[in-house]
Coordinates of C-alpha atoms and ligand atoms in Angstrom, one line a residue:
Chain A
X1 CA 0.0 0.0 0.0
X2 CA 1.3 3.4 -0.9
X3 CA 1.0 6.1 1.7
X4 CA -1.5 8.9 1.5
X5 CA -2.8 11.8 3.5
X6 CA -5.8 11.3 5.7
X7 CA -8.4 13.8 6.7
X8 CA -11.4 13.2 8.9
X9 CA -14.1 15.5 7.7
X10 CA -16.7 16.9 10.1
X11 CA -19.2 18.0 7.5
X12 CA -20.4 17.3 4.0
X13 CA -19.1 20.6 2.7
X14 CA -15.6 19.9 4.1
X15 CA -15.5 16.4 2.7
X16 CA -16.6 17.5 -0.8
X17 CA -14.2 20.5 -0.9
X18 CA -11.3 18.3 0.3
X19 CA -11.7 15.6 -2.4
X20 CA -12.5 18.3 -5.0
X21 CA -9.2 20.0 -4.1
X22 CA -7.1 17.0 -5.2
X23 CA -6.5 15.1 -8.4
X24 CA -7.3 11.7 -7.1
X25 CA -8.6 12.0 -3.5
X26 CA -11.2 9.5 -2.4
X27 CA -14.0 9.3 0.2
X28 CA -13.5 6.6 2.8
X29 CA -16.6 5.0 4.2
X30 CA -16.4 1.4 5.7
X31 CA -13.2 0.7 3.8
X32 CA -14.3 -2.9 3.0
X33 CA -13.7 -2.3 -0.7
X34 CA -11.2 0.6 -0.7
X35 CA -8.7 -0.7 1.9
X36 CA -8.3 -4.1 0.0
X37 CA -7.9 -2.0 -3.2
X38 CA -5.2 0.1 -1.6
X39 CA -3.4 -3.0 -0.4
X40 CA -3.3 -4.4 -3.9
X41 CA -2.3 -1.0 -5.3
X42 CA -5.4 -1.0 -7.5
X43 CA -6.0 2.4 -6.1
X44 CA -3.3 4.9 -5.0
X45 CA -5.1 8.1 -3.9
X46 CA -3.1 11.1 -2.6
X47 CA -5.8 11.8 0.1
X48 CA -8.4 9.8 1.9
X49 CA -11.3 11.7 3.4
X50 CA -12.9 9.7 6.1
X51 CA -16.7 10.2 6.4
X52 CA -17.0 8.4 9.8
X53 CA -17.7 11.5 11.9
X54 CA -20.3 13.1 9.7
X55 CA -23.5 12.5 11.7
X56 CA -25.7 13.8 8.8
X57 CA -24.7 10.7 6.7
X58 CA -26.0 8.2 9.3
X59 CA -29.4 6.8 10.1
X60 CA -32.7 5.5 8.9
X61 CA -35.8 7.7 8.4
X62 CA -39.2 6.3 7.4
X63 CA -42.3 8.3 6.4
X64 CA -45.5 6.8 5.0
X65 CA -44.2 6.3 1.5
X66 CA -40.4 6.0 1.6
X67 CA -37.4 5.0 3.5
X68 CA -34.3 7.1 3.6
X69 CA -31.0 5.3 4.4
X70 CA -28.0 7.5 5.2
X71 CA -24.9 6.8 3.1
X72 CA -22.8 5.8 6.2
X73 CA -25.5 3.3 7.5
X74 CA -23.8 -0.1 7.9
X75 CA -25.2 -3.3 6.4
X76 CA -25.6 -4.5 10.0
X77 CA -27.7 -1.5 11.0
X78 CA -30.1 -2.1 8.1
X79 CA -30.2 -5.9 8.8
X80 CA -31.0 -5.3 12.5
X81 CA -33.4 -2.4 12.1
X82 CA -36.9 -3.3 13.3
X83 CA -38.4 -0.4 11.3
X84 CA -36.7 -1.5 8.1
X85 CA -37.9 -5.1 8.8
X86 CA -41.4 -3.8 9.0
X87 CA -41.5 -1.3 6.2
X88 CA -39.2 -2.9 3.6
X89 CA -38.4 -6.4 4.8
X90 CA -36.7 -7.3 1.5
X91 CA -34.0 -4.7 2.3
X92 CA -33.2 -6.1 5.7
X93 CA -33.1 -9.6 4.3
X94 CA -30.8 -8.5 1.4
X95 CA -28.4 -6.7 3.8
X96 CA -28.2 -9.9 5.9
X97 CA -26.8 -11.8 2.9
X98 CA -23.8 -9.5 2.4
X99 CA -20.4 -10.9 3.1
X100 CA -20.0 -11.9 6.7
X101 CA -20.8 -10.3 10.1
X102 CA -17.5 -8.3 10.3
X103 CA -18.0 -7.0 6.7
X104 CA -21.6 -6.0 7.6
X105 CA -20.4 -4.2 10.7
X106 CA -18.2 -1.9 8.6
X107 CA -19.5 -1.8 5.0
X108 CA -22.0 0.9 4.2
X109 CA -24.7 1.4 1.6
X110 CA -23.1 4.5 0.2
X111 CA -19.8 2.7 -0.4
X112 CA -21.6 -0.2 -2.0
X113 CA -23.7 1.9 -4.4
X114 CA -20.8 4.2 -5.3
X115 CA -18.6 1.2 -6.0
X116 CA -21.2 -0.5 -8.2
X117 CA -19.5 -3.9 -8.2
X118 CA -21.2 -6.1 -10.8
X119 CA -21.9 -8.8 -8.1
X120 CA -22.9 -6.5 -5.3
X121 CA -26.3 -6.7 -3.6
X122 CA -27.4 -3.1 -2.9
X123 CA -27.3 -2.1 -6.6
X124 CA -30.1 -4.7 -7.1
X125 CA -32.1 -3.1 -4.2
X126 CA -31.7 0.4 -5.5
X127 CA -32.6 -0.4 -9.1
X128 CA -35.3 -3.0 -8.3
X129 CA -37.1 -0.7 -5.8
X130 CA -36.7 2.4 -8.0
X131 CA -34.6 4.3 -5.4
X132 CA -33.3 7.8 -5.8
X133 CA -29.6 8.4 -4.9
X134 CA -29.4 11.7 -3.0
X135 CA -26.0 13.5 -3.3
X136 CA -24.6 16.7 -2.1
X137 CA -25.8 18.4 -5.3
X138 CA -28.8 16.5 -6.8
X139 CA -31.1 13.4 -6.8
X140 CA -30.2 10.7 -9.3
X141 CA -32.8 8.0 -10.2
X142 CA -31.4 4.5 -10.0
X143 CA -32.4 4.0 -13.7
X144 CA -29.6 6.4 -14.7
X145 CA -27.2 6.0 -11.7
X146 CA -25.7 2.6 -12.5
X147 CA -23.6 3.4 -15.7
X148 CA -21.5 0.3 -16.2
X149 CA -19.0 -2.0 -14.5
X150 CA -17.7 -0.1 -11.4
X151 CA -19.1 3.0 -13.0
X152 CA -21.8 5.4 -11.9
X153 CA -23.3 8.8 -12.7
X154 CA -21.4 10.3 -9.8
X155 CA -18.9 13.1 -10.5
X156 CA -15.4 12.7 -9.0
X157 CA -16.1 14.6 -5.8
X158 CA -19.8 14.0 -5.6
X159 CA -20.9 12.6 -2.2
X160 CA -23.8 10.3 -1.7
X161 CA -25.8 11.6 1.3
X162 CA -28.6 9.0 1.4
X163 CA -30.5 6.5 -0.7
X164 CA -34.3 7.1 -0.8
X165 CA -36.3 3.9 -1.3
X166 CA -40.1 4.2 -2.2
X167 CA -41.8 1.6 0.0
X168 CA -43.0 -1.2 -2.3
X169 CA -46.3 -3.0 -2.1
X170 CA -44.3 -6.2 -1.8
X171 CA -40.9 -7.4 -2.9
X172 CA -38.6 -10.4 -2.7
X173 CA -34.9 -11.1 -3.2
X174 CA -33.2 -14.4 -4.1
X175 CA -29.4 -14.7 -4.2
X176 CA -27.2 -17.6 -5.3
X177 CA -24.0 -17.0 -3.4
X178 CA -20.6 -17.5 -4.8
X179 CA -19.5 -19.5 -1.8
X180 CA -15.9 -18.2 -1.6
X181 CA -16.5 -14.5 -2.0
X182 CA -20.1 -14.5 -0.7
X183 CA -21.0 -12.0 -3.4
X184 CA -23.8 -12.8 -5.8
X185 CA -23.1 -15.3 -8.5
X186 CA -26.5 -14.1 -9.6
X187 CA -29.2 -12.5 -7.5
X188 CA -32.6 -11.1 -8.5
X189 CA -34.8 -8.5 -6.8
X190 CA -38.5 -8.4 -7.8
X191 CA -40.8 -5.6 -6.5
X192 CA -44.4 -4.6 -7.0
X193 CA -44.2 -0.8 -6.7
X194 CA -46.7 2.0 -7.4
X195 CA -44.9 2.5 -10.7
X196 CA -45.4 -1.2 -11.7
X197 CA -43.4 -4.4 -11.3
X198 CA -39.6 -4.0 -11.4
X199 CA -37.0 -6.8 -11.8
X200 CA -33.4 -6.1 -11.2
X201 CA -30.6 -8.6 -11.8
X202 CA -27.1 -8.4 -10.3
X203 CA -24.0 -10.7 -10.7
X204 CA -25.1 -11.9 -14.2
X205 CA -23.6 -9.1 -16.3
X206 CA -21.0 -6.3 -16.0
X207 CA -23.6 -4.0 -14.5
X208 CA -26.9 -4.5 -12.6
X209 CA -29.9 -4.3 -15.1
X210 CA -33.7 -4.5 -15.3
X211 CA -35.3 -7.4 -17.1
X212 CA -38.2 -5.8 -19.0
X213 CA -39.7 -9.0 -20.4
X214 CA -39.9 -10.5 -16.9
X215 CA -41.4 -7.2 -15.7
X216 CA -44.1 -7.3 -18.3
X217 CA -45.0 -11.0 -17.7
X218 CA -45.2 -10.4 -13.9
X219 CA -47.4 -7.3 -14.5
X220 CA -49.9 -9.6 -16.1
X221 CA -49.6 -12.3 -13.6
X222 CA -47.5 -12.0 -10.4
X223 CA -46.6 -15.6 -10.0
X224 CA -43.5 -17.8 -10.5
X225 CA -45.2 -19.6 -13.3
X226 CA -45.5 -16.4 -15.3
X227 CA -41.7 -16.6 -15.9
X228 CA -41.6 -20.2 -17.3
X229 CA -41.4 -19.2 -20.9
X230 CA -39.3 -16.0 -20.7
X231 CA -36.3 -16.0 -22.9
X232 CA -33.1 -15.1 -21.0
X233 CA -30.4 -14.1 -23.5
X234 CA -27.1 -15.7 -22.4
X235 CA -25.1 -13.8 -24.9
X236 CA -25.3 -10.6 -22.7
X237 CA -24.2 -12.4 -19.6
X238 CA -20.8 -13.0 -17.9
X239 CA -18.9 -16.3 -18.3
X240 CA -16.1 -17.1 -15.9
X241 CA -14.5 -19.9 -13.9
X242 CA -17.5 -19.8 -11.5
X243 CA -20.2 -20.2 -14.1
X244 CA -20.9 -20.1 -17.8
X245 CA -23.2 -17.5 -19.3
X246 CA -25.8 -20.3 -20.0
X247 CA -25.6 -21.3 -16.3
X248 CA -26.1 -17.7 -15.2
X249 CA -29.0 -17.4 -17.6
X250 CA -30.7 -20.4 -16.0
X251 CA -30.0 -18.9 -12.6
X252 CA -31.6 -15.6 -13.6
X253 CA -35.0 -17.3 -14.2
X254 CA -34.9 -19.6 -11.2
X255 CA -33.9 -16.8 -8.9
X256 CA -36.5 -14.5 -10.3
X257 CA -39.1 -17.2 -9.7
X258 CA -37.9 -17.7 -6.1
X259 CA -37.9 -13.9 -5.5
X260 CA -41.6 -13.8 -6.7
X261 CA -42.4 -16.7 -4.4
X262 CA -40.6 -14.9 -1.5
X263 CA -42.2 -11.5 -2.1
X264 CA -44.1 -10.0 0.9
Chain B
X24 CA 3.1 10.5 10.0
X25 CA -0.2 11.0 11.7
X26 CA -1.2 10.9 15.4
X27 CA -3.6 8.1 16.5
X28 CA -5.0 7.7 19.9
X29 CA -7.5 5.1 21.1
X30 CA -8.5 3.1 24.1
X31 CA -7.2 -0.5 23.9
X32 CA -8.5 -2.9 26.5
X33 CA -9.4 0.0 28.7
X34 CA -5.9 1.6 28.5
X35 CA -5.1 4.7 26.5
X36 CA -2.8 4.1 23.5
X37 CA -1.2 6.8 21.3
X38 CA 1.4 6.8 18.6
X39 CA 2.5 8.6 15.4
X40 CA 2.1 6.2 12.5
X41 CA 2.0 6.3 8.8
X42 CA -1.6 6.8 7.6
X43 CA -1.4 3.5 5.8
X44 CA -0.7 1.5 9.0
X45 CA -3.3 -1.2 9.5
X46 CA -5.0 -1.6 12.9
X47 CA -3.7 -5.2 13.0
X48 CA -0.1 -4.0 12.7
X49 CA -0.6 -1.2 15.2
X50 CA -1.9 -3.7 17.7
X51 CA 0.8 -6.2 17.0
X52 CA 3.9 -4.1 16.2
X53 CA 3.4 -1.0 18.3
X54 CA 1.4 -2.3 21.2
X55 CA 2.9 -5.8 21.2
X56 CA -0.6 -7.3 21.5
X57 CA 0.1 -10.4 19.4
X58 CA -3.0 -12.3 20.2
X59 CA -4.7 -10.6 17.2
X60 CA -3.4 -12.6 14.3
X61 CA -2.7 -11.8 10.7
X62 CA -3.8 -14.8 8.6
X63 CA -4.9 -14.1 5.1
X64 CA -4.5 -10.3 5.1
X65 CA -7.4 -10.2 2.6
X66 CA -10.5 -9.9 4.8
X67 CA -11.3 -13.6 4.3
X68 CA -10.2 -15.6 7.3
X69 CA -11.1 -13.6 10.4
X70 CA -7.8 -14.3 12.3
X71 CA -7.6 -10.5 13.0
X72 CA -11.0 -9.9 14.5
X73 CA -11.2 -7.4 17.3
X74 CA -14.0 -5.2 18.6
X75 CA -14.3 -1.6 17.6
X76 CA -16.7 0.3 19.7
X77 CA -18.4 -2.9 20.7
X78 CA -18.7 -4.6 17.3
X79 CA -16.5 -7.2 15.7
X80 CA -14.4 -6.1 12.8
X81 CA -11.4 -7.3 10.7
X82 CA -8.4 -5.4 11.8
X83 CA -6.5 -6.2 8.6
X84 CA -9.0 -4.2 6.7
X85 CA -9.1 -1.1 8.9
X86 CA -6.5 1.6 9.0
X87 CA -5.3 2.4 12.6
X88 CA -6.2 6.0 11.9
X89 CA -9.8 5.0 11.2
X90 CA -9.9 3.6 14.8
X91 CA -8.5 6.8 16.3
X92 CA -10.9 8.1 19.0
X93 CA -12.5 4.6 19.4
X94 CA -12.5 1.8 21.9
X95 CA -10.8 -1.3 20.8
X96 CA -11.1 -4.7 22.6
X97 CA -8.6 -7.4 21.7
X98 CA -8.4 -11.0 23.0
X99 CA -5.9 -9.9 25.6
X100 CA -8.7 -7.7 27.2
X101 CA -11.3 -10.4 27.4
X102 CA -10.2 -12.1 30.5
X103 CA -7.3 -10.3 32.1
X104 CA -5.7 -12.3 34.9
X105 CA -5.7 -16.1 35.1
X106 CA -9.4 -16.9 35.1
X107 CA -10.7 -17.9 31.7
X108 CA -13.8 -16.1 30.3
X109 CA -16.8 -18.6 30.3
X110 CA -16.6 -18.7 26.5
X111 CA -12.9 -19.7 26.6
X112 CA -13.7 -22.2 29.3
X113 CA -16.4 -23.7 27.0
X114 CA -14.0 -23.9 24.1
X115 CA -11.6 -25.9 26.2
X116 CA -14.4 -28.1 27.5
X117 CA -15.8 -28.9 24.0
X118 CA -12.5 -29.3 22.1
X119 CA -13.2 -26.0 20.2
X120 CA -9.5 -25.6 19.4
X121 CA -6.5 -27.6 18.4
X122 CA -3.7 -25.5 17.0
X123 CA -5.2 -22.4 18.5
X124 CA -4.4 -20.0 15.7
X125 CA -8.0 -19.1 15.1
X126 CA -9.1 -19.1 18.7
X127 CA -8.8 -15.3 19.2
X128 CA -11.3 -14.7 16.4
X129 CA -13.6 -17.4 17.6
X130 CA -13.8 -15.6 21.0
X131 CA -14.0 -12.1 19.6
X132 CA -16.6 -12.9 17.0
X133 CA -18.7 -15.1 19.2
X134 CA -18.8 -12.4 21.9
X135 CA -20.3 -10.0 19.4
X136 CA -22.9 -12.6 18.4
X137 CA -23.8 -13.3 22.1
X138 CA -24.1 -9.6 22.9
X139 CA -26.7 -9.3 20.1
X140 CA -28.4 -12.7 20.4
X141 CA -27.9 -14.0 23.9
X142 CA -29.7 -17.2 22.9
X143 CA -28.8 -18.2 19.4
X144 CA -29.9 -21.3 17.6
X145 CA -27.3 -23.7 16.2
X146 CA -28.1 -22.4 12.7
X147 CA -27.6 -18.8 13.8
X148 CA -24.2 -19.7 15.4
X149 CA -23.1 -21.5 12.2
X150 CA -24.2 -18.6 10.0
X151 CA -22.4 -16.2 12.2
X152 CA -19.1 -18.1 11.8
X153 CA -19.1 -17.4 8.1
X154 CA -16.0 -15.4 7.0
X155 CA -14.1 -16.9 9.9
X156 CA -11.9 -19.9 9.1
X157 CA -10.7 -22.7 11.2
X158 CA -8.6 -25.2 9.3
X159 CA -7.9 -27.9 11.9
X160 CA -10.5 -28.5 14.6
X161 CA -13.6 -27.9 12.5
X162 CA -16.7 -26.1 13.5
X163 CA -18.6 -28.7 15.6
X164 CA -16.7 -28.2 18.8
X165 CA -16.7 -24.4 18.3
X166 CA -20.5 -24.4 17.7
X167 CA -21.1 -26.5 20.8
X168 CA -18.8 -24.2 22.9
X169 CA -20.7 -21.1 21.8
X170 CA -24.0 -22.7 22.6
X171 CA -22.8 -23.7 26.0
X172 CA -21.4 -20.3 26.8
X173 CA -24.8 -18.8 25.7
X174 CA -26.6 -21.2 28.1
X175 CA -24.4 -20.0 31.0
X176 CA -25.6 -16.4 30.2
X177 CA -22.4 -14.8 31.4
X178 CA -20.9 -13.8 28.1
X179 CA -20.8 -10.0 28.2
X180 CA -17.3 -8.6 27.9
X181 CA -16.6 -5.5 30.0
X182 CA -14.6 -3.2 27.8
X183 CA -16.8 -3.2 24.7
Ligands
LIG305 C1 -14.9 -10.4 2.5 C2 -15.9 -9.5 1.9 C3 -17.1 -10.0 1.4 C4 -18.0 -9.1 0.8 N1 -19.2 -9.6 0.4 C5 -20.1 -8.8 -0.3 C6 -21.4 -9.3 -0.7 O1 -21.7 -10.5 -0.5 N2 -22.2 -8.5 -1.3 C7 -21.9 -7.1 -1.5 O2 -22.7 -6.4 -2.0 N3 -20.8 -6.6 -1.0 C8 -19.8 -7.4 -0.4 N4 -18.7 -6.9 0.0 C9 -18.4 -5.4 -0.2 C10 -19.0 -4.6 1.0 O3 -20.4 -4.7 0.9 C11 -18.5 -3.2 1.0 O4 -18.9 -2.7 2.2 C12 -19.0 -2.2 -0.1 O5 -18.8 -2.7 -1.4 C13 -18.3 -0.9 0.0 O6 -18.7 -0.2 1.2 P1 -17.7 0.5 2.1 O7 -18.5 1.3 3.1 O8 -16.8 -0.5 2.7 O9 -17.0 1.5 1.1 P2 -15.4 1.9 1.0 O10 -14.6 0.7 0.7 O11 -15.0 2.8 2.0 O12 -15.6 2.8 -0.4 C14 -15.9 2.1 -1.6 C15 -15.9 3.2 -2.7 O13 -17.0 4.1 -2.6 C16 -16.6 5.4 -2.4 N5 -17.6 6.0 -1.4 C17 -17.8 5.5 -0.2 N6 -18.8 6.2 0.4 C18 -19.2 7.2 -0.5 C19 -20.2 8.2 -0.5 N7 -21.0 8.4 0.6 N8 -20.4 8.9 -1.6 C20 -19.6 8.7 -2.7 N9 -18.6 7.8 -2.8 C21 -18.4 7.0 -1.7 C22 -15.2 5.4 -2.0 O14 -14.5 6.6 -2.3 C23 -14.7 4.2 -2.7 O15 -14.4 4.5 -4.0 C24 -17.7 -7.7 0.6 C25 -16.5 -7.2 1.1 C26 -15.6 -8.1 1.7 C27 -14.3 -7.5 2.2
LIG306 S1 -6.1 -11.6 8.4 FE1 -7.8 -10.3 8.5 S2 -9.4 -11.6 7.7 FE2 -7.6 -12.8 7.5

């Protein structure tokens, strides 16, 4: 790991200005992705701006129609929240599948969404539930936020403040874990929202995506059977040592059906 | 160099370190608390688990400076003196260790579980052990030991 300067910001303004004042400064949240990247010299920022003391970035707020999750809220806090369990149970269940207990004690939703790992869980939640990503300067809909592999609509020093999830009528998540990394080999989130049925797939391709044909079929008939004859195009999917694209295509359908069956 | 100060096992600890110093190295090299191990160094094995402000974390994936201002509890602080903690006692009783390399994480991780779920089911214990590797004794003895410690109900650690 190359050395770097470290700043612990006490406000959003200070954090954004500090990263903006460098060529390659980075925000530091839980560090569960960034610290391993530093160790492998995949990243060598001149400055790390630690967000841990910015109170404004923490916490869960629920009103009648939506749930706001502060960027620095840990996976464990979402998993354990009684309010989240009641309002958006799928989110608490999804958080509980991430990594292991120690990763969940540190990793944050803001870090996960900003990183947009192709196999990460929260991008499926944000896209599937139709969330809005609130930053220091604007709100970005999830439909335009996830731009590509490890790529998002964020500008270099743009800070995620919170993720706003509209509360779905019901939703389910089914994940097939890659047992060594515990990331998703494939996972699917299915939601009945006031804007219609949404289906988000992670792990299967370089970036989380919506499956429109499955959405249309479930709009007609919200049952696992409705997906029996949907064509999943393997050509668009990842092939690697853990699974071929044909295997992933099969998983996409099976997991979507399980997610429908699990929806509540 | 950057100044870090934290409370480790109830004692103040301060030093000037490089910003890139990992917490596991700060504990082992600066404070000579070598009960916290460095196994994989890639956040996979759990050998480096300590408590940070009461929650278990992997000290190989945290910068020492990130822990500045916090309370850290390591295996050395669990049962100071010569009396074993009930969880350590249960591990001995149920053959929950053989080579002992992973034992510090077993204790630190399980204490976090028992603080949150004083009465876990066997499945909850097994799920919790994910991300924490033991390569010789296996998990059956470890699982039984944690269940036994839970049953005695005296598993809270003081410093966390
Ligand atoms: C062993 C292991 C297993 C894991 N398993 C899974 C898994 O099963 N599923 C899964 O989804 N993830 C998994 N993860 C990743 C984990 O969820 C990370 O917590 C997450 O990807 C990044 O969050 P973080 O808070 O640690 O971010 P950091 O590592 O601190 O930051 C990650 C990136 O996001 C940027 N960033 C952080 N916060 C913000 C913000 N508020 N605004 C803008 N940019 C920001 C940083 O600059 C950095 O580029 C695993 C990690 C490990 C080590
Ligand atoms: S040494 Fe930290 S998890 Fe293996």
